[in-house]
mmCIF file of C-alpha atoms in Angstrom:
data_model
loop_
_atom_site.group_PDB
_atom_site.id
_atom_site.type_symbol
_atom_site.label_atom_id
_atom_site.label_comp_id
_atom_site.label_asym_id
_atom_site.label_seq_id
_atom_site.Cartn_x
_atom_site.Cartn_y
_atom_site.Cartn_z
ATOM 1 C CA MET A 1 -108.965 46.818 265.260
ATOM 2 C CA SER A 2 -106.922 46.550 262.036
ATOM 3 C CA ASN A 3 -108.442 47.394 258.656
ATOM 4 C CA ALA A 4 -106.067 48.116 256.418
ATOM 5 C CA PRO A 5 -106.477 46.965 253.399
ATOM 6 C CA ASN A 6 -104.787 44.181 253.240
ATOM 7 C CA GLU A 7 -103.482 42.706 250.034
ATOM 8 C CA THR A 8 -101.757 46.362 249.941
ATOM 9 C CA LYS A 9 -99.956 45.895 253.011
ATOM 10 C CA GLN A 10 -98.892 43.093 251.413
ATOM 11 C CA THR A 11 -97.941 43.815 248.253
ATOM 12 C CA LEU A 12 -96.311 47.682 250.010
ATOM 13 C CA LEU A 13 -94.128 44.738 252.067
ATOM 14 C CA ASP A 14 -92.962 42.773 249.698
ATOM 15 C CA ALA A 15 -91.571 45.824 247.377
ATOM 16 C CA ALA A 16 -89.385 46.082 250.470
ATOM 17 C CA ARG A 17 -88.104 42.270 250.814
ATOM 18 C CA ALA A 18 -87.417 42.948 247.290
ATOM 19 C CA GLU A 19 -85.628 45.729 246.774
ATOM 20 C CA ARG A 20 -81.507 45.096 246.319
ATOM 21 C CA GLN A 21 -78.280 46.565 247.256
ATOM 22 C CA SER A 22 -76.757 47.181 243.532
ATOM 23 C CA GLU A 23 -74.292 44.908 242.586
ATOM 24 C CA THR A 24 -71.892 47.292 242.668
ATOM 25 C CA ALA A 25 -72.548 49.147 245.402
ATOM 26 C CA ALA A 26 -72.031 45.805 247.448
ATOM 27 C CA LYS A 27 -68.806 44.914 245.635
ATOM 28 C CA ARG A 28 -67.633 48.438 246.302
ATOM 29 C CA GLY A 29 -68.039 47.954 249.766
ATOM 30 C CA LEU A 30 -66.527 44.850 250.793
ATOM 31 C CA ASP A 31 -63.546 46.092 248.531
ATOM 32 C CA ALA A 32 -64.017 48.689 250.715
ATOM 33 C CA LEU A 33 -63.873 46.472 254.127
ATOM 34 C CA LEU A 34 -60.945 44.412 252.914
ATOM 35 C CA ALA A 35 -58.828 47.171 252.200
ATOM 36 C CA GLY A 36 -59.194 48.312 255.375
ATOM 37 C CA ALA A 37 -60.727 51.809 254.179
ATOM 38 C CA VAL A 38 -63.555 52.364 256.117
ATOM 39 C CA GLU A 39 -63.249 55.470 258.287
ATOM 40 C CA PRO A 40 -64.713 53.534 261.703
ATOM 41 C CA ILE A 41 -67.851 55.658 263.205
ATOM 42 C CA ASP A 42 -68.219 55.145 266.394
ATOM 43 C CA VAL A 43 -71.055 51.979 266.691
ATOM 44 C CA GLU A 44 -70.277 48.514 268.120
ATOM 45 C CA GLY A 45 -72.664 45.920 267.957
ATOM 46 C CA PRO A 46 -74.697 43.471 269.971
ATOM 47 C CA PRO A 47 -73.248 41.785 272.753
ATOM 48 C CA ALA A 48 -72.731 37.721 270.217
ATOM 49 C CA VAL A 49 -74.943 35.950 273.749
ATOM 50 C CA PRO A 50 -77.839 36.217 274.429
ATOM 51 C CA GLU A 51 -78.784 38.749 277.377
ATOM 52 C CA LYS A 52 -81.157 35.491 277.984
ATOM 53 C CA ASN A 53 -78.142 33.796 277.344
ATOM 54 C CA ARG A 54 -75.785 35.115 279.629
ATOM 55 C CA LEU A 55 -77.730 35.329 282.441
ATOM 56 C CA ALA A 56 -78.266 32.225 282.386
ATOM 57 C CA TRP A 57 -74.165 31.607 282.270
ATOM 58 C CA VAL A 58 -74.149 34.154 285.374
ATOM 59 C CA LEU A 59 -76.918 32.291 286.972
ATOM 60 C CA GLY A 60 -74.991 29.654 286.407
ATOM 61 C CA ALA A 61 -71.762 30.056 287.479
ATOM 62 C CA LEU A 62 -73.419 31.951 290.882
ATOM 63 C CA LEU A 63 -74.478 28.176 291.437
ATOM 64 C CA LEU A 64 -71.042 27.196 290.866
ATOM 65 C CA ALA A 65 -69.214 28.862 293.569
ATOM 66 C CA LEU A 66 -72.020 28.201 296.346
ATOM 67 C CA LEU A 67 -72.057 24.832 295.918
ATOM 68 C CA ALA A 68 -68.178 25.053 295.899
ATOM 69 C CA PHE A 69 -68.092 26.946 298.381
ATOM 70 C CA ALA A 70 -70.826 24.835 300.471
ATOM 71 C CA TRP A 71 -68.139 21.922 300.004
ATOM 72 C CA TRP A 72 -65.198 23.578 300.738
ATOM 73 C CA SER A 73 -67.090 24.665 304.534
ATOM 74 C CA LYS A 74 -68.318 21.005 304.789
ATOM 75 C CA LEU A 75 -64.153 19.327 304.056
ATOM 76 C CA THR A 76 -62.979 21.981 306.185
ATOM 77 C CA ARG A 77 -65.784 22.013 309.319
ATOM 78 C CA VAL A 78 -64.088 21.284 312.980
ATOM 79 C CA GLU A 79 -66.617 18.071 314.409
ATOM 80 C CA THR A 80 -66.695 18.608 317.809
ATOM 81 C CA PRO A 81 -67.382 15.789 320.029
ATOM 82 C CA ALA A 82 -70.873 15.045 320.808
ATOM 83 C CA PRO A 83 -71.344 15.131 324.282
ATOM 84 C CA VAL A 84 -71.144 11.545 326.278
ATOM 85 C CA PRO A 85 -74.472 10.840 328.677
ATOM 86 C CA PRO A 86 -73.087 10.580 332.488
ATOM 87 C CA VAL A 87 -73.176 6.932 333.056
ATOM 88 C CA VAL A 88 -75.341 5.649 335.844
ATOM 89 C CA ALA A 89 -75.297 2.884 337.996
ATOM 90 C CA PRO A 90 -77.749 0.861 337.428
ATOM 91 C CA ILE A 91 -80.150 1.415 341.442
ATOM 92 C CA VAL A 92 -81.955 -2.369 342.458
ATOM 93 C CA VAL A 93 -83.923 -1.614 344.218
ATOM 94 C CA THR A 94 -85.402 -4.240 346.332
ATOM 95 C CA PRO A 95 -89.431 -4.451 346.683
ATOM 96 C CA PRO A 96 -89.403 -5.070 350.417
ATOM 97 C CA PRO A 97 -91.520 -8.315 351.806
ATOM 98 C CA ALA A 98 -94.558 -9.729 352.167
ATOM 99 C CA PRO A 99 -96.744 -6.335 353.260
ATOM 100 C CA VAL A 100 -99.198 -8.863 355.552
ATOM 101 C CA VAL A 101 -99.211 -8.161 358.746
ATOM 102 C CA VAL A 102 -100.428 -9.770 361.726
ATOM 103 C CA VAL A 103 -101.081 -7.622 365.224
ATOM 104 C CA GLU A 104 -101.375 -9.112 368.282
ATOM 105 C CA LEU A 105 -104.354 -6.751 369.976
ATOM 106 C CA ASP A 106 -106.832 -8.204 373.032
ATOM 107 C CA ALA A 107 -109.657 -8.823 370.817
ATOM 108 C CA GLY A 108 -107.443 -11.679 368.758
ATOM 109 C CA ALA A 109 -105.128 -10.725 365.679
ATOM 110 C CA VAL A 110 -106.030 -7.243 363.625
ATOM 111 C CA GLU A 111 -104.689 -7.857 359.882
ATOM 112 C CA LEU A 112 -103.210 -4.928 358.844
ATOM 113 C CA ASP A 113 -102.493 -5.185 354.940
ATOM 114 C CA ALA A 114 -101.316 -3.120 353.000
ATOM 115 C CA GLY A 115 -100.087 -3.288 349.004
ATOM 116 C CA VAL A 116 -96.544 -3.581 347.963
ATOM 117 C CA PRO A 117 -95.597 0.108 347.207
ATOM 118 C CA GLU A 118 -94.117 -0.254 343.077
ATOM 119 C CA VAL A 119 -90.429 0.443 343.650
ATOM 120 C CA ASP A 120 -89.318 2.367 339.502
ATOM 121 C CA ALA A 121 -85.611 1.116 339.240
ATOM 122 C CA GLY A 122 -83.491 3.442 338.286
ATOM 123 C CA GLN A 123 -82.293 2.404 334.621
ATOM 124 C CA ALA A 124 -79.178 0.274 333.808
ATOM 125 C CA THR A 125 -77.849 1.340 330.729
ATOM 126 C CA ALA A 126 -75.038 3.835 330.571
ATOM 127 C CA PRO A 127 -76.339 5.455 327.701
ATOM 128 C CA ALA A 128 -79.925 5.913 328.180
ATOM 129 C CA PRO A 129 -80.970 8.871 326.242
ATOM 130 C CA ALA A 130 -84.081 9.701 329.206
ATOM 131 C CA PRO A 131 -82.960 10.902 333.330
ATOM 132 C CA THR A 132 -81.932 8.820 335.328
ATOM 133 C CA LYS A 133 -85.111 8.766 337.778
ATOM 134 C CA LYS A 134 -84.320 7.704 341.169
ATOM 135 C CA PRO A 135 -85.973 6.091 343.730
ATOM 136 C CA VAL A 136 -89.146 7.928 345.190
ATOM 137 C CA VAL A 137 -89.390 7.266 349.154
ATOM 138 C CA THR A 138 -93.630 7.021 348.702
ATOM 139 C CA ASP A 139 -95.166 7.002 352.310
ATOM 140 C CA ASP A 140 -96.450 3.819 351.703
ATOM 141 C CA ASP A 141 -92.938 3.132 350.839
ATOM 142 C CA ALA A 142 -92.546 4.059 354.434
ATOM 143 C CA LEU A 143 -95.050 2.153 356.365
ATOM 144 C CA ALA A 144 -94.128 -0.678 353.575
ATOM 145 C CA ARG A 145 -90.520 -0.965 355.972
ATOM 146 C CA GLU A 146 -91.855 -0.276 359.117
ATOM 147 C CA LEU A 147 -94.169 -3.329 358.637
ATOM 148 C CA ALA A 148 -92.084 -5.266 358.535
ATOM 149 C CA LEU A 149 -89.458 -5.026 360.989
ATOM 150 C CA LEU A 150 -92.175 -4.561 362.725
ATOM 151 C CA ASP A 151 -92.764 -7.970 361.296
ATOM 152 C CA GLU A 152 -89.715 -9.385 362.103
ATOM 153 C CA ALA A 153 -89.889 -7.990 365.809
ATOM 154 C CA ARG A 154 -93.065 -9.689 366.498
ATOM 155 C CA LEU A 155 -91.383 -12.478 365.571
ATOM 156 C CA GLN A 156 -88.080 -12.127 367.987
ATOM 157 C CA VAL A 157 -91.202 -10.312 370.678
ATOM 158 C CA ALA A 158 -91.556 -14.638 372.529
ATOM 159 C CA LYS A 159 -87.962 -15.612 372.043
ATOM 160 C CA ALA A 160 -84.896 -13.305 371.525
ATOM 161 C CA PRO A 161 -86.531 -9.622 373.228
ATOM 162 C CA ARG A 162 -83.630 -8.655 372.483
ATOM 163 C CA ALA A 163 -82.517 -9.200 369.217
ATOM 164 C CA ALA A 164 -86.846 -7.312 369.484
ATOM 165 C CA LEU A 165 -85.375 -4.512 371.737
ATOM 166 C CA ALA A 166 -82.627 -3.666 368.956
ATOM 167 C CA THR A 167 -84.794 -4.263 366.364
ATOM 168 C CA LEU A 168 -87.370 -2.187 367.724
ATOM 169 C CA GLU A 169 -84.239 0.320 368.188
ATOM 170 C CA ARG A 170 -84.375 0.366 364.335
ATOM 171 C CA HIS A 171 -87.102 1.098 363.823
ATOM 172 C CA ARG A 172 -86.636 4.198 365.958
ATOM 173 C CA ALA A 173 -84.425 5.435 364.441
ATOM 174 C CA GLN A 174 -85.970 4.787 360.902
ATOM 175 C CA PHE A 175 -89.102 6.211 361.264
ATOM 176 C CA PRO A 176 -88.670 8.667 364.609
ATOM 177 C CA ARG A 177 -92.181 9.856 364.223
ATOM 178 C CA GLY A 178 -92.481 6.390 362.549
ATOM 179 C CA ALA A 179 -97.095 5.733 361.709
ATOM 180 C CA LEU A 180 -96.930 2.341 363.915
ATOM 181 C CA LYS A 181 -94.547 4.023 366.747
ATOM 182 C CA LEU A 182 -97.402 2.930 369.165
ATOM 183 C CA GLU A 183 -97.517 0.126 368.188
ATOM 184 C CA ALA A 184 -94.013 -0.489 368.373
ATOM 185 C CA ASP A 185 -93.329 1.126 371.962
ATOM 186 C CA LEU A 186 -96.549 -2.391 373.298
ATOM 187 C CA LEU A 187 -93.665 -4.453 371.262
ATOM 188 C CA ARG A 188 -91.323 -2.095 373.130
ATOM 189 C CA VAL A 189 -93.053 -3.048 376.569
ATOM 190 C CA GLU A 190 -93.855 -6.656 375.878
ATOM 191 C CA ALA A 191 -89.906 -7.376 375.520
ATOM 192 C CA GLN A 192 -89.215 -6.131 378.428
ATOM 193 C CA LEU A 193 -90.957 -7.697 380.375
ATOM 194 C CA ASN A 194 -89.985 -10.818 378.829
ATOM 195 C CA LEU A 195 -86.623 -9.663 380.580
ATOM 196 C CA GLY A 196 -87.867 -9.583 383.224
ATOM 197 C CA ARG A 197 -87.022 -5.348 383.269
ATOM 198 C CA LYS A 198 -91.067 -4.478 384.398
ATOM 199 C CA ALA A 199 -89.989 -1.426 386.010
ATOM 200 C CA GLU A 200 -88.799 -0.209 382.964
ATOM 201 C CA ALA A 201 -91.960 -1.541 381.331
ATOM 202 C CA SER A 202 -93.745 0.468 383.320
ATOM 203 C CA ARG A 203 -92.343 3.311 383.035
ATOM 204 C CA LEU A 204 -92.717 2.838 379.146
ATOM 205 C CA ALA A 205 -96.727 1.773 379.882
ATOM 206 C CA GLU A 206 -97.277 4.509 381.929
ATOM 207 C CA ALA A 207 -96.191 7.670 379.290
ATOM 208 C CA LEU A 208 -98.312 5.523 376.918
ATOM 209 C CA LYS A 209 -101.200 5.460 378.894
ATOM 210 C CA LYS A 210 -100.986 9.358 379.094
ATOM 211 C CA ALA A 211 -100.363 9.969 375.507
ATOM 212 C CA ASP A 212 -102.824 7.374 374.759
ATOM 213 C CA THR A 213 -106.189 9.816 374.967
ATOM 214 C CA GLU A 214 -108.151 8.430 372.669
ATOM 215 C CA GLY A 215 -107.330 4.994 375.330
ATOM 216 C CA LEU A 216 -106.894 2.698 372.540
ATOM 217 C CA VAL A 217 -103.651 0.205 374.990
ATOM 218 C CA HIS A 218 -105.272 0.005 377.581
ATOM 219 C CA ASP A 219 -106.795 -2.884 377.294
ATOM 220 C CA ARG A 220 -103.501 -4.606 375.236
ATOM 221 C CA LEU A 221 -101.750 -2.630 378.585
ATOM 222 C CA GLU A 222 -103.485 -4.519 381.517
ATOM 223 C CA ARG A 223 -103.200 -7.756 379.601
ATOM 224 C CA LEU A 224 -99.595 -7.936 378.607
ATOM 225 C CA PHE A 225 -98.361 -6.632 382.716
ATOM 226 C CA GLU A 226 -101.666 -9.955 383.508
ATOM 227 C CA GLN A 227 -99.482 -12.409 382.241
ATOM 228 C CA HIS A 228 -96.108 -11.375 383.486
ATOM 229 C CA PRO A 229 -96.646 -10.704 387.487
ATOM 230 C CA MET B 1 -64.717 28.419 270.444
ATOM 231 C CA LEU B 2 -62.413 30.109 271.545
ATOM 232 C CA PRO B 3 -60.588 30.450 274.982
ATOM 233 C CA ILE B 4 -62.189 34.361 276.887
ATOM 234 C CA PHE B 5 -58.419 35.600 277.118
ATOM 235 C CA LEU B 6 -57.787 34.156 273.615
ATOM 236 C CA THR B 7 -60.875 35.957 272.070
ATOM 237 C CA VAL B 8 -60.290 39.760 274.066
ATOM 238 C CA ALA B 9 -56.569 39.001 272.966
ATOM 239 C CA ALA B 10 -58.386 38.657 269.003
ATOM 240 C CA ARG B 11 -60.717 40.900 269.517
ATOM 241 C CA LYS B 12 -57.697 43.335 270.587
ATOM 242 C CA LEU B 13 -55.675 42.679 267.554
ATOM 243 C CA GLU B 14 -58.252 43.729 265.468
ATOM 244 C CA ALA B 15 -59.943 46.740 266.239
ATOM 245 C CA ALA B 16 -55.666 47.758 266.867
ATOM 246 C CA GLY B 17 -55.903 47.588 263.057
ATOM 247 C CA THR B 18 -53.779 45.121 263.057
ATOM 248 C CA PRO B 19 -54.628 42.902 258.520
ATOM 249 C CA LEU B 20 -56.720 40.056 258.329
ATOM 250 C CA SER B 21 -55.379 37.064 257.985
ATOM 251 C CA GLY B 22 -57.014 34.466 255.035
ATOM 252 C CA ALA B 23 -59.472 32.647 257.665
ATOM 253 C CA GLN B 24 -60.908 36.503 258.440
ATOM 254 C CA ARG B 25 -60.436 37.364 254.804
ATOM 255 C CA ASP B 26 -62.420 33.610 254.153
ATOM 256 C CA ARG B 27 -65.296 34.499 257.245
ATOM 257 C CA LEU B 28 -65.651 38.443 256.359
ATOM 258 C CA GLN B 29 -65.834 37.863 252.662
ATOM 259 C CA SER B 30 -68.973 34.342 254.034
ATOM 260 C CA LEU B 31 -70.690 36.684 255.998
ATOM 261 C CA TYR B 32 -71.262 39.245 253.495
ATOM 262 C CA ALA B 33 -72.922 37.770 250.359
ATOM 263 C CA LEU B 34 -74.965 35.959 253.223
ATOM 264 C CA HIS B 35 -76.374 39.083 254.543
ATOM 265 C CA HIS B 36 -75.325 42.129 252.337
ATOM 266 C CA GLN B 37 -78.876 42.764 251.899
ATOM 267 C CA ILE B 38 -80.760 42.372 254.824
ATOM 268 C CA VAL B 39 -78.124 45.006 256.824
ATOM 269 C CA TRP B 40 -79.296 47.183 253.186
ATOM 270 C CA ARG B 41 -83.402 46.900 253.541
ATOM 271 C CA VAL B 42 -82.643 47.427 257.161
ATOM 272 C CA LEU B 43 -80.861 50.598 256.848
ATOM 273 C CA ARG B 44 -83.045 51.750 254.085
ATOM 274 C CA ARG B 45 -85.997 51.083 255.875
ATOM 275 C CA SER B 46 -84.641 53.433 258.420
ATOM 276 C CA GLY B 47 -85.120 56.190 256.949
ATOM 277 C CA LEU B 48 -81.688 56.508 254.592
ATOM 278 C CA ASP B 49 -81.275 56.171 250.994
ATOM 279 C CA GLU B 50 -79.818 53.843 249.154
ATOM 280 C CA ALA B 51 -76.370 56.328 248.765
ATOM 281 C CA HIS B 52 -76.458 56.752 252.799
ATOM 282 C CA ALA B 53 -77.094 52.854 252.989
ATOM 283 C CA ASP B 54 -74.397 51.611 251.089
ATOM 284 C CA ASP B 55 -72.230 53.343 253.072
ATOM 285 C CA ALA B 56 -73.936 52.161 256.918
ATOM 286 C CA ALA B 57 -73.331 49.189 255.781
ATOM 287 C CA GLN B 58 -69.406 49.291 255.405
ATOM 288 C CA GLN B 59 -70.140 50.344 259.802
ATOM 289 C CA VAL B 60 -72.625 47.611 260.411
ATOM 290 C CA PHE B 61 -69.698 45.178 258.508
ATOM 291 C CA LEU B 62 -66.753 47.019 260.089
ATOM 292 C CA VAL B 63 -68.552 46.298 263.156
ATOM 293 C CA ALA B 64 -68.629 42.667 262.399
ATOM 294 C CA MET B 65 -64.871 42.329 262.418
ATOM 295 C CA LYS B 66 -63.996 42.966 265.210
ATOM 296 C CA ARG B 67 -65.971 40.455 266.373
ATOM 297 C CA LEU B 68 -65.761 38.136 264.258
ATOM 298 C CA SER B 69 -64.033 35.802 266.922
ATOM 299 C CA ASP B 70 -67.571 35.279 268.575
ATOM 300 C CA LEU B 71 -69.574 35.536 266.407
ATOM 301 C CA ARG B 72 -71.891 32.241 266.063
ATOM 302 C CA PRO B 73 -74.158 31.609 262.623
ATOM 303 C CA GLU B 74 -77.232 30.719 264.144
ATOM 304 C CA THR B 75 -76.735 34.921 265.316
ATOM 305 C CA GLU B 76 -74.994 36.353 262.881
ATOM 306 C CA ARG B 77 -78.875 37.262 261.233
ATOM 307 C CA GLY B 78 -78.607 39.130 264.750
ATOM 308 C CA PHE B 79 -76.056 40.230 265.606
ATOM 309 C CA LEU B 80 -75.324 41.961 261.925
ATOM 310 C CA CYS B 81 -78.956 43.503 262.229
ATOM 311 C CA GLY B 82 -78.888 45.138 265.713
ATOM 312 C CA PRO B 83 -75.586 47.998 264.386
ATOM 313 C CA ALA B 84 -77.875 48.152 261.309
ATOM 314 C CA VAL B 85 -80.031 49.785 263.357
ATOM 315 C CA MET B 86 -77.910 51.112 265.274
ATOM 316 C CA VAL B 87 -76.420 52.817 262.323
ATOM 317 C CA ALA B 88 -78.779 54.333 261.563
ATOM 318 C CA ARG B 89 -79.860 55.572 263.922
ATOM 319 C CA LYS B 90 -76.553 57.365 264.113
ATOM 320 C CA LEU B 91 -76.834 58.768 261.345
ATOM 321 C CA ARG B 92 -79.847 60.060 260.703
ATOM 322 C CA GLN B 93 -79.119 62.002 264.469
ATOM 323 C CA THR B 94 -75.704 63.110 262.520
ATOM 324 C CA ARG B 95 -76.150 63.817 258.927
ATOM 325 C CA ALA B 96 -79.587 65.509 256.686
ATOM 326 C CA LYS B 97 -81.188 63.143 255.587
ATOM 327 C CA GLU B 98 -81.149 63.235 251.514
ATOM 328 C CA SER B 99 -84.323 62.974 250.312
ATOM 329 C CA LEU B 100 -82.901 62.060 246.284
ATOM 330 C CA PRO B 101 -83.719 58.729 244.898
ATOM 331 C CA GLY B 102 -81.853 55.956 245.089
ATOM 332 C CA VAL B 103 -80.593 54.762 242.175
ATOM 333 C CA LEU B 104 -81.715 52.090 241.162
ATOM 334 C CA PRO B 105 -80.781 48.208 240.773
ATOM 335 C CA ASP B 106 -78.108 47.623 238.308
ATOM 336 C CA GLY B 107 -78.838 44.400 236.999
ATOM 337 C CA GLU B 108 -82.984 45.183 237.255
ATOM 338 C CA SER B 109 -83.023 47.932 235.443
ATOM 339 C CA ARG B 110 -82.792 47.989 231.722
ATOM 340 C CA ASP B 111 -85.125 44.835 231.802
ATOM 341 C CA ARG B 112 -87.892 46.030 233.341
ATOM 342 C CA PRO B 113 -88.494 49.240 233.975
ATOM 343 C CA ASP B 114 -91.934 49.325 234.837
ATOM 344 C CA VAL B 115 -92.083 47.114 237.652
ATOM 345 C CA LEU B 116 -89.461 48.310 238.673
ATOM 346 C CA ALA B 117 -91.116 52.069 238.605
ATOM 347 C CA GLU B 118 -94.593 50.280 240.046
ATOM 348 C CA GLN B 119 -92.099 48.521 243.354
ATOM 349 C CA ARG B 120 -89.824 52.177 243.964
ATOM 350 C CA LEU B 121 -93.769 53.757 244.529
ATOM 351 C CA ASN B 122 -94.579 50.747 246.505
ATOM 352 C CA VAL B 123 -91.056 51.321 248.759
ATOM 353 C CA ALA B 124 -91.806 54.867 248.929
ATOM 354 C CA ILE B 125 -95.124 55.086 250.261
ATOM 355 C CA LEU B 126 -94.623 52.182 252.575
ATOM 356 C CA ASP B 127 -91.348 54.607 253.725
ATOM 357 C CA SER B 128 -93.383 56.745 253.820
ATOM 358 C CA VAL B 129 -95.831 55.274 256.565
ATOM 359 C CA LEU B 130 -92.677 53.165 258.630
ATOM 360 C CA LYS B 131 -90.990 57.145 259.127
ATOM 361 C CA GLN B 132 -94.692 58.163 260.969
ATOM 362 C CA LEU B 133 -94.399 55.266 263.194
ATOM 363 C CA THR B 134 -91.629 55.569 266.640
ATOM 364 C CA ASP B 135 -87.920 54.502 266.361
ATOM 365 C CA GLU B 136 -89.038 51.783 268.435
ATOM 366 C CA LEU B 137 -91.859 51.025 266.511
ATOM 367 C CA ARG B 138 -90.151 50.712 263.875
ATOM 368 C CA GLU B 139 -87.397 48.545 264.093
ATOM 369 C CA VAL B 140 -88.712 45.676 265.879
ATOM 370 C CA PHE B 141 -91.584 46.141 262.973
ATOM 371 C CA VAL B 142 -88.419 46.082 260.092
ATOM 372 C CA LEU B 143 -86.741 43.146 260.696
ATOM 373 C CA GLN B 144 -90.050 41.153 261.933
ATOM 374 C CA GLU B 145 -92.705 41.396 260.228
ATOM 375 C CA ILE B 146 -90.540 42.770 256.796
ATOM 376 C CA GLU B 147 -87.189 41.660 257.325
ATOM 377 C CA GLY B 148 -88.434 38.074 258.385
ATOM 378 C CA LEU B 149 -85.973 37.704 262.137
ATOM 379 C CA SER B 150 -87.497 35.893 264.957
ATOM 380 C CA LYS B 151 -88.534 37.228 268.010
ATOM 381 C CA ARG B 152 -85.144 35.924 269.772
ATOM 382 C CA GLU B 153 -82.676 37.422 267.105
ATOM 383 C CA ALA B 154 -84.653 40.204 266.946
ATOM 384 C CA ALA B 155 -84.752 40.611 271.008
ATOM 385 C CA MET B 156 -80.913 40.637 270.146
ATOM 386 C CA ALA B 157 -80.227 43.011 267.669
ATOM 387 C CA LEU B 158 -82.119 45.832 269.883
ATOM 388 C CA GLY B 159 -80.642 44.754 273.960
ATOM 389 C CA VAL B 160 -84.255 44.116 274.923
ATOM 390 C CA PRO B 161 -86.137 41.406 276.065
ATOM 391 C CA GLU B 162 -87.720 38.996 274.350
ATOM 392 C CA GLY B 163 -91.606 39.692 275.889
ATOM 393 C CA THR B 164 -90.777 43.571 275.002
ATOM 394 C CA VAL B 165 -90.397 42.642 271.154
ATOM 395 C CA ALA B 166 -93.471 40.889 271.832
ATOM 396 C CA SER B 167 -95.643 43.397 272.352
ATOM 397 C CA ARG B 168 -93.683 46.164 270.678
ATOM 398 C CA LEU B 169 -94.480 44.095 267.447
ATOM 399 C CA ARG B 170 -98.287 44.283 268.508
ATOM 400 C CA ARG B 171 -98.110 47.471 269.122
ATOM 401 C CA ALA B 172 -96.161 48.824 265.841
ATOM 402 C CA ARG B 173 -98.594 46.546 262.928
ATOM 403 C CA GLU B 174 -101.698 48.596 264.889
ATOM 404 C CA SER B 175 -100.335 51.100 264.695
ATOM 405 C CA PHE B 176 -99.293 50.198 260.773
ATOM 406 C CA ASP B 177 -101.845 49.453 260.201
ATOM 407 C CA GLU B 178 -104.079 52.642 261.485
ATOM 408 C CA LEU B 179 -101.649 55.113 259.650
ATOM 409 C CA LEU B 180 -101.856 52.734 256.273
ATOM 410 C CA THR B 181 -105.267 52.481 256.386
ATOM 411 C CA ALA B 182 -104.950 56.409 256.680
ATOM 412 C CA ALA B 183 -103.337 56.971 253.624
ATOM 413 C CA THR B 184 -105.020 54.331 251.257
ATOM 414 C CA LYS B 185 -108.507 56.864 252.357
ATOM 415 C CA GLY B 186 -106.893 60.105 252.076
ATOM 416 C CA ALA B 187 -105.653 59.170 248.222
ATOM 417 C CA SER B 188 -108.709 57.509 247.197
ATOM 418 C CA SER B 189 -110.448 61.086 248.376
#
């Protein structure tokens, strides 16, 4: 740390500040300058604009140029049309009729109950952003439709056995391996008997008995044939 | 403020030795009257004797003449101290420094010879201490500590950032105080 005598230091600095160029020398110098009599040496002065300010000017100019370029780019950019989402036609799925099916068996009526499957309907509005769901055919859905067909055939089998057979053919076409195929064949036997096609009904009944290893349809078939001697 | 192309053209004309217009002469005279003493003192503290400081001061204002068009009042002092420092450096390199005593100021020598003698002695002591500083430290010390330039003006004159000026000034003060203390002790013992 400094321990120089402050008074001495101040005296020296004041002496330096008080020093003056003589008036004669000063006037002589100015006259020489105005007369162009001073031979220059190679010395340049500092920049008139301080370095800090000059840097600010340069940075400002660069920023302006950048903004101008961004603005120009925005003006000249070709707008590409946004992709139009495909128009999806509304898909309407009609829910099946009431899923309550009553199947008459030999011991009485057996009530088969199946829940009504929920079917997702496709989005009806065209520009929907979400992908349109296709209706998914589930097992429950198929079972419901099988039941519907068999219920229709059952209502027809007594009074309109031909129509019942046609309905059963539709069932066979739509569900060749349906879960209710056995029930459909029983109704077919009954319809054929009602039409008087006993031989045809007997062949089908024999085939059913062979296939029914568990003996589920035997009693019912026998009762049907008893009703149509 | 003149546009850049006019400023450049004016500089070229001035550099080619075109005679100064009346306005330019007035401007130069005003500049000289305001700042020639500080320029001269900076030259003196830079190690030049009075005669060489007189000549060097003319060089400083010669540089200013070429830049009259873009000199602004608030930066004049800092600008003029720049070529003063550079001229002093150049003269120190190219001329042998004369140790002859300077010419006494005309108006004062007749009235207070005792005061001036003491002042001359103090200035000589100061210069002997300044002479021991490095050029970088001495220049910033002279500009700020003695002549009272702001940090910004000193930075402009020396062509360095203000932070550099501040750090140099701190080191210059420390060095000056140590040297002055040593000189005082040596003189008293």
